[in-house]
Amino acid sequence: MRRLYIDFDGVVMDSIPLLYAALEASGADFSNEVERRRFFSTYDFDLVINDDNILNDSIECINKLIESKMFEISFLTHVNSLQEGISKINYLREKFKNITIIIVPKEISKTKMVHSQGAILVDDYSGNLKEWENTGGIAVRFSKELESKGYKVINRLDQLIDMFKEDEE
């Protein structure tokens, strides 16, 4: 069984465009770290973390991954605030009782939180994927438009089954 870490924003939930729109509507300066932190510390993340914003049937696809018994699955997600982490945990725990959820402060690399060596990371952000590969992990880019940017690429999580099936045989 392979270790599989799944990012949340831009992979499970199409939350990024909604968060950026809310940040812009607030009048906060996105380039100003203090203003961004203030915005995220008070934002109601339940407005974007809900079933309306599921990306490419991700919840059903994760259930297929579980049924395949090919992966030891964990969620590995950056958070801008404790409130964001709480919203993600509450949402994911409602959907999946037995999957580990690891929230990572935005300032810390995902590779510092878990052992990446030989493990798969599915993420939409190339910066995370580069760090993952540099520490011996297997990087898979999630992209709605299948833009690989030099990585293996998927636009549905259940595509991992076919991608790694030969490794299981």
XYZ file of N, CA and C in Angstrom:
507
model
N 0.851 -1.187 0.000
C 0.000 0.000 0.000
C 0.894 1.247 0.000
N 0.591 2.184 -0.860
C 1.363 3.422 -0.958
C 0.748 4.513 -0.092
N 1.603 5.321 0.519
C 1.124 6.496 1.239
C 0.697 7.545 0.226
N -0.481 8.094 0.423
C -1.047 9.103 -0.473
C -1.520 10.286 0.348
N -0.985 11.452 0.031
C -1.403 12.688 0.670
C -2.172 13.511 -0.358
N -3.363 13.953 0.031
C -4.222 14.726 -0.857
C -4.368 16.143 -0.308
N -4.035 17.115 -1.138
C -4.251 18.517 -0.803
C -5.763 18.787 -0.796
N -6.175 19.881 -0.209
C -7.600 20.201 -0.114
C -8.018 21.269 -1.129
N -7.487 22.484 -0.980
C -7.881 23.608 -1.842
C -7.348 23.377 -3.252
N -8.237 23.398 -4.219
C -7.836 23.195 -5.601
C -7.748 21.736 -6.006
N -8.030 20.826 -5.064
C -8.029 19.388 -5.355
C -9.368 18.779 -4.919
N -9.687 18.905 -3.648
C -10.974 18.408 -3.133
C -12.056 19.466 -3.311
N -11.697 20.689 -3.008
C -12.662 21.790 -2.997
C -12.168 22.902 -3.922
N -13.067 23.448 -4.704
C -12.723 24.550 -5.607
C -12.857 25.875 -4.854
N -12.091 25.993 -3.788
C -12.223 27.111 -2.852
C -11.346 28.308 -3.195
N -10.267 28.113 -3.913
C -9.304 29.183 -4.135
C -9.918 30.388 -4.861
N -10.606 30.199 -5.995
C -11.199 31.378 -6.649
C -12.199 32.109 -5.752
N -12.934 31.365 -4.945
C -13.917 31.970 -4.044
C -13.232 32.766 -2.938
N -12.151 32.224 -2.397
C -11.414 32.932 -1.340
C -10.766 34.200 -1.883
N -10.175 34.116 -3.071
C -9.568 35.304 -3.663
C -10.607 36.376 -3.964
N -11.780 35.955 -4.423
C -12.857 36.910 -4.696
C -13.318 37.580 -3.400
N -13.447 36.811 -2.330
C -13.863 37.366 -1.038
C -12.796 38.315 -0.495
N -11.534 37.943 -0.664
C -10.436 38.805 -0.214
C -10.459 40.128 -0.976
N -10.648 40.053 -2.282
C -10.704 41.268 -3.105
C -11.906 42.129 -2.720
N -13.053 41.497 -2.512
C -14.268 42.237 -2.144
C -14.125 42.919 -0.788
N -13.271 42.348 0.080
C -13.080 42.936 1.411
C -12.274 44.230 1.349
N -11.582 44.435 0.220
C -10.734 45.615 0.098
C -9.337 45.416 0.645
N -9.056 44.224 1.180
C -7.720 43.946 1.716
C -6.707 43.886 0.581
N -5.501 44.315 0.856
C -4.407 44.280 -0.111
C -3.787 42.888 -0.059
N -3.961 42.119 -1.142
C -3.482 40.743 -1.167
C -1.972 40.656 -0.965
N -1.232 41.660 -1.417
C 0.224 41.627 -1.287
C 0.685 41.973 0.134
N -0.223 42.458 0.971
C 0.116 42.832 2.343
C -0.177 41.657 3.275
N 0.893 41.050 3.784
C 0.771 39.859 4.637
C -0.110 40.108 5.863
N 0.033 41.247 6.499
C -0.760 41.567 7.694
C -2.248 41.642 7.351
N -2.581 42.301 6.249
C -3.990 42.404 5.840
C -4.561 41.039 5.459
N -3.742 40.233 4.772
C -4.196 38.887 4.408
C -4.481 38.055 5.648
N -3.568 38.089 6.599
C -3.757 37.321 7.841
C -5.003 37.792 8.597
N -5.205 39.101 8.665
C -6.369 39.648 9.348
C -7.656 39.160 8.670
N -7.675 39.217 7.342
C -8.848 38.750 6.594
C -9.122 37.277 6.895
N -8.099 36.425 6.757
C -8.297 34.994 6.945
C -8.616 34.619 8.391
N -8.173 35.424 9.344
C -8.453 35.108 10.754
C -9.915 35.348 11.123
N -10.615 36.153 10.334
C -12.014 36.447 10.649
C -12.997 35.895 9.615
N -12.486 35.348 8.520
C -13.357 34.880 7.435
C -14.131 33.618 7.851
N -15.385 33.525 7.441
C -16.213 32.342 7.699
C -15.979 31.335 6.573
N -15.070 30.400 6.793
C -14.685 29.444 5.755
C -15.804 28.486 5.382
N -16.820 28.365 6.224
C -17.958 27.510 5.868
C -18.697 28.047 4.639
N -18.468 29.309 4.292
C -19.068 29.874 3.081
C -18.511 29.237 1.815
N -17.278 28.732 1.873
C -16.661 28.110 0.691
C -16.392 26.622 0.869
N -16.293 26.165 2.109
C -16.032 24.747 2.356
C -17.365 24.063 2.603
N -17.972 23.634 1.504
C -19.276 22.974 1.563
C -19.488 22.181 0.276
N -20.530 21.388 0.254
C -20.790 20.491 -0.874
C -20.982 21.218 -2.206
N -21.356 22.481 -2.171
C -21.561 23.217 -3.419
C -20.265 23.410 -4.200
N -19.129 23.303 -3.529
C -17.851 23.618 -4.162
C -16.926 22.415 -4.335
N -17.484 21.213 -4.246
C -16.696 20.001 -4.472
C -16.151 20.032 -5.896
N -14.911 19.673 -6.034
C -14.216 19.750 -7.321
C -14.176 18.379 -7.999
N -14.744 18.281 -9.186
C -14.686 17.082 -10.028
C -15.006 15.782 -9.271
N -16.122 15.791 -8.565
C -16.589 14.596 -7.824
C -15.552 14.055 -6.850
N -14.771 14.939 -6.236
C -13.654 14.496 -5.404
C -14.067 13.589 -4.250
N -15.193 13.849 -3.636
C -15.606 13.015 -2.496
C -15.877 11.589 -2.962
N -16.608 11.448 -4.048
C -16.872 10.119 -4.605
C -15.577 9.458 -5.070
N -14.687 10.229 -5.675
C -13.405 9.687 -6.129
C -12.567 9.179 -4.953
N -12.583 9.893 -3.841
C -11.832 9.449 -2.660
C -12.430 8.149 -2.133
N -13.740 8.034 -2.171
C -14.361 6.762 -1.767
C -13.898 5.616 -2.667
N -13.719 5.865 -3.952
C -13.193 4.842 -4.870
C -11.747 4.498 -4.509
N -10.965 5.507 -4.142
C -9.584 5.251 -3.722
C -9.558 4.367 -2.475
N -10.447 4.644 -1.537
C -10.534 3.825 -0.320
C -10.888 2.385 -0.683
N -11.894 2.225 -1.531
C -12.339 0.887 -1.950
C -11.244 0.117 -2.682
N -10.354 0.821 -3.383
C -9.281 0.155 -4.136
C -8.276 -0.526 -3.208
N -8.184 -0.071 -1.970
C -7.230 -0.581 -0.982
C -5.770 -0.483 -1.461
N -5.519 0.437 -2.374
C -4.168 0.625 -2.902
C -3.367 1.671 -2.129
N -4.077 2.514 -1.373
C -3.424 3.671 -0.771
C -3.745 3.797 0.717
N -2.757 4.287 1.449
C -2.962 4.739 2.824
C -3.145 6.248 2.708
N -4.392 6.717 2.827
C -4.752 8.091 2.469
C -4.745 9.022 3.676
N -4.177 10.208 3.476
C -4.263 11.299 4.444
C -4.517 12.589 3.672
N -5.176 13.532 4.315
C -5.293 14.875 3.760
C -4.151 15.699 4.335
N -3.510 16.487 3.484
C -2.385 17.332 3.882
C -2.652 18.709 3.292
N -3.083 19.643 4.138
C -3.566 20.921 3.623
C -2.976 22.112 4.364
N -2.558 23.090 3.600
C -2.112 24.348 4.189
C -3.327 25.129 4.689
N -3.129 25.862 5.784
C -4.176 26.741 6.310
C -3.587 28.103 6.623
N -4.415 29.117 6.410
C -4.030 30.493 6.710
C -4.424 30.902 8.119
N -5.330 30.138 8.728
C -5.793 30.476 10.074
C -6.318 29.227 10.758
N -6.431 29.310 12.077
C -7.005 28.202 12.836
C -8.447 27.956 12.418
N -9.200 29.020 12.158
C -10.591 28.870 11.743
C -10.699 28.088 10.439
N -9.788 28.353 9.510
C -9.787 27.602 8.254
C -9.538 26.116 8.534
N -8.585 25.828 9.394
C -8.293 24.439 9.751
C -9.491 23.750 10.376
N -10.181 24.448 11.264
C -11.366 23.883 11.914
C -12.450 23.580 10.888
N -12.682 24.493 9.963
C -13.698 24.277 8.931
C -13.353 23.074 8.056
N -12.091 22.954 7.671
C -11.675 21.822 6.841
C -11.818 20.502 7.599
N -11.367 20.493 8.853
C -11.471 19.267 9.648
C -12.934 18.872 9.823
N -13.778 19.806 10.181
C -15.199 19.491 10.372
C -15.819 18.940 9.096
N -15.498 19.552 7.966
C -16.057 19.093 6.690
C -15.553 17.687 6.351
N -14.241 17.502 6.396
C -13.672 16.210 6.021
C -14.076 15.094 6.975
N -14.166 15.399 8.263
C -14.541 14.370 9.233
C -15.984 13.925 9.028
N -16.821 14.829 8.562
C -18.209 14.481 8.245
C -18.263 13.490 7.077
N -17.329 13.614 6.136
C -17.306 12.768 4.932
C -16.529 11.478 5.131
N -15.439 11.551 5.907
C -14.526 10.415 6.050
C -14.162 10.230 7.522
N -14.595 9.126 8.091
C -14.370 8.888 9.522
C -12.941 8.445 9.836
N -12.291 7.759 8.883
C -11.022 7.107 9.200
C -9.831 7.575 8.379
N -9.877 8.788 7.872
C -8.732 9.326 7.134
C -8.065 10.409 7.989
N -6.760 10.312 8.101
C -6.002 11.299 8.861
C -6.053 12.650 8.157
N -6.207 13.715 8.937
C -6.242 15.079 8.417
C -5.091 15.849 9.062
N -4.199 16.350 8.224
C -3.034 17.080 8.718
C -3.126 18.512 8.201
N -3.285 19.452 9.137
C -3.311 20.859 8.734
C -1.915 21.441 8.964
N -1.480 22.227 7.978
C -0.120 22.753 7.970
C -0.194 24.272 7.910
N 0.403 24.974 8.883
C 0.442 26.436 8.772
C 1.085 26.838 7.443
N 0.525 27.841 6.802
C 0.953 28.271 5.466
C 2.463 28.518 5.381
N 3.071 28.930 6.487
C 4.488 29.288 6.494
C 5.417 28.070 6.540
N 4.861 26.862 6.705
C 5.674 25.652 6.847
C 5.471 24.763 5.623
N 6.551 24.211 5.116
C 6.468 23.297 3.977
C 5.773 21.997 4.383
N 4.981 21.460 3.481
C 4.327 20.173 3.736
C 5.367 19.083 3.977
N 6.543 19.220 3.366
C 7.597 18.216 3.538
C 8.182 18.219 4.949
N 7.931 19.270 5.713
C 8.403 19.335 7.105
C 7.418 18.660 8.061
N 6.198 18.407 7.584
C 5.153 17.846 8.443
C 5.051 16.325 8.364
N 5.400 15.761 7.228
C 5.284 14.312 7.034
C 6.535 13.806 6.310
N 6.708 12.493 6.315
C 7.809 11.884 5.572
C 7.371 11.708 4.123
N 7.990 12.445 3.230
C 7.588 12.427 1.826
C 8.258 11.312 1.020
N 9.362 10.790 1.508
C 10.129 9.776 0.775
C 9.221 8.632 0.315
N 9.086 8.472 -1.002
C 8.301 7.379 -1.571
C 6.798 7.571 -1.521
N 6.334 8.652 -0.906
C 4.900 8.907 -0.778
C 4.413 9.780 -1.929
N 3.124 9.672 -2.234
C 2.507 10.446 -3.310
C 1.846 11.686 -2.710
N 2.046 12.821 -3.350
C 1.308 14.040 -3.015
C 0.526 14.471 -4.246
N -0.783 14.654 -4.075
C -1.610 15.245 -5.128
C -1.889 16.680 -4.696
N -1.447 17.619 -5.505
C -1.562 19.038 -5.173
C -1.721 19.821 -6.472
N -2.366 20.955 -6.396
C -2.516 21.805 -7.585
C -1.395 22.833 -7.697
N -0.628 23.012 -6.635
C 0.397 24.052 -6.604
C 1.780 23.453 -6.909
N 2.384 23.903 -7.988
C 3.669 23.365 -8.435
C 4.784 23.559 -7.406
N 4.727 24.640 -6.636
C 5.744 24.874 -5.614
C 5.783 23.755 -4.584
N 4.614 23.306 -4.144
C 4.562 22.181 -3.197
C 5.076 20.904 -3.843
N 4.725 20.693 -5.112
C 5.142 19.478 -5.820
C 6.648 19.432 -6.009
N 7.253 20.571 -6.297
C 8.706 20.640 -6.473
C 9.413 20.266 -5.169
N 8.967 20.861 -4.060
C 9.556 20.528 -2.756
C 9.381 19.046 -2.455
N 8.211 18.514 -2.790
C 7.907 17.104 -2.531
C 8.880 16.197 -3.283
N 9.062 16.468 -4.564
C 10.006 15.672 -5.367
C 11.433 15.817 -4.856
N 11.802 17.030 -4.441
C 13.162 17.265 -3.945
C 13.468 16.492 -2.673
N 12.440 16.023 -1.976
C 12.654 15.244 -0.755
C 12.312 13.767 -0.971
N 12.280 13.349 -2.240
C 12.119 11.928 -2.539
C 10.691 11.451 -2.699
N 9.744 12.376 -2.781
C 8.345 11.993 -2.934
C 7.930 11.928 -4.392
N 6.731 11.418 -4.614
C 6.146 11.305 -5.945
C 5.087 12.390 -6.078
N 5.286 13.289 -7.024
C 4.403 14.443 -7.192
C 3.408 14.187 -8.321
N 2.125 14.455 -8.033
C 1.069 14.372 -9.038
C 0.309 15.695 -8.991
N 0.253 16.359 -10.120
C -0.429 17.653 -10.179
C -1.905 17.456 -10.492
N -2.752 18.126 -9.720
C -4.181 18.155 -9.998
C -4.473 19.433 -10.764
N -5.083 19.297 -11.939
C -5.395 20.459 -12.757
C -6.694 20.213 -13.499
N -7.649 21.119 -13.329
C -8.929 20.992 -14.041
C -8.700 20.935 -15.545
N -7.699 21.637 -16.045
C -7.419 21.722 -17.478
C -6.320 20.758 -17.915
N -5.888 19.882 -17.013
C -4.818 18.910 -17.279
C -3.519 19.576 -17.732
N -3.183 20.705 -17.099
C -1.898 21.371 -17.333
C -0.867 20.710 -16.428
N 0.084 20.019 -17.025
C 1.010 19.209 -16.220
C 2.105 20.024 -15.541
N 2.583 21.070 -16.193
C 3.715 21.866 -15.692
C 4.902 20.964 -15.328
N 5.062 19.878 -16.105
C 6.200 18.982 -15.904
C 5.951 17.835 -14.938
N 4.747 17.687 -14.441
C 4.422 16.626 -13.483
C 3.404 15.672 -14.090
N 3.302 14.475 -13.496
C 2.167 13.623 -13.826
C 0.942 14.450 -13.487
N -0.126 14.341 -14.284
C -1.279 15.215 -14.065
C -2.584 14.424 -14.125
N -3.521 14.818 -13.272
C -4.866 14.252 -13.255
C -5.872 15.388 -13.069
N -7.129 15.128 -13.443
C -8.188 16.099 -13.140
C -9.333 15.456 -12.359
N -9.146 14.193 -11.997
C -10.055 13.471 -11.096
C -9.198 12.573 -10.206
N -9.510 12.546 -8.927
C -8.687 11.767 -7.997
C -8.718 10.268 -8.269
N -9.819 9.738 -8.798
C -9.870 8.298 -9.045
C -8.946 7.874 -10.185
N -8.392 8.815 -10.946
C -7.414 8.485 -11.978
C -6.116 7.944 -11.368
N -5.925 8.156 -10.066
C -4.747 7.611 -9.389
C -4.750 6.086 -9.403
N -5.915 5.488 -9.424
C -6.000 4.024 -9.417
C -5.311 3.458 -10.654
N -5.660 3.962 -11.831
C -5.011 3.488 -13.057
C -3.546 3.909 -13.115
N -3.250 5.109 -12.633
C -1.875 5.614 -12.685
C -0.916 4.734 -11.893
N -1.373 4.193 -10.766
C -0.484 3.416 -9.897
C -0.835 1.939 -9.845
N -1.759 1.501 -10.673
C -2.189 0.097 -10.681
C -1.026 -0.841 -10.979
N -0.204 -0.513 -11.974
C 0.903 -1.413 -12.342
C 1.879 -1.573 -11.195
N 1.992 -0.575 -10.328
C 2.882 -0.699 -9.163
C 2.376 -1.750 -8.188
N 1.075 -1.973 -8.180
C 0.467 -2.931 -7.250
C 0.570 -4.359 -7.770
N 0.753 -4.515 -9.076
C 0.756 -5.861 -9.666
C 2.107 -6.513 -9.582
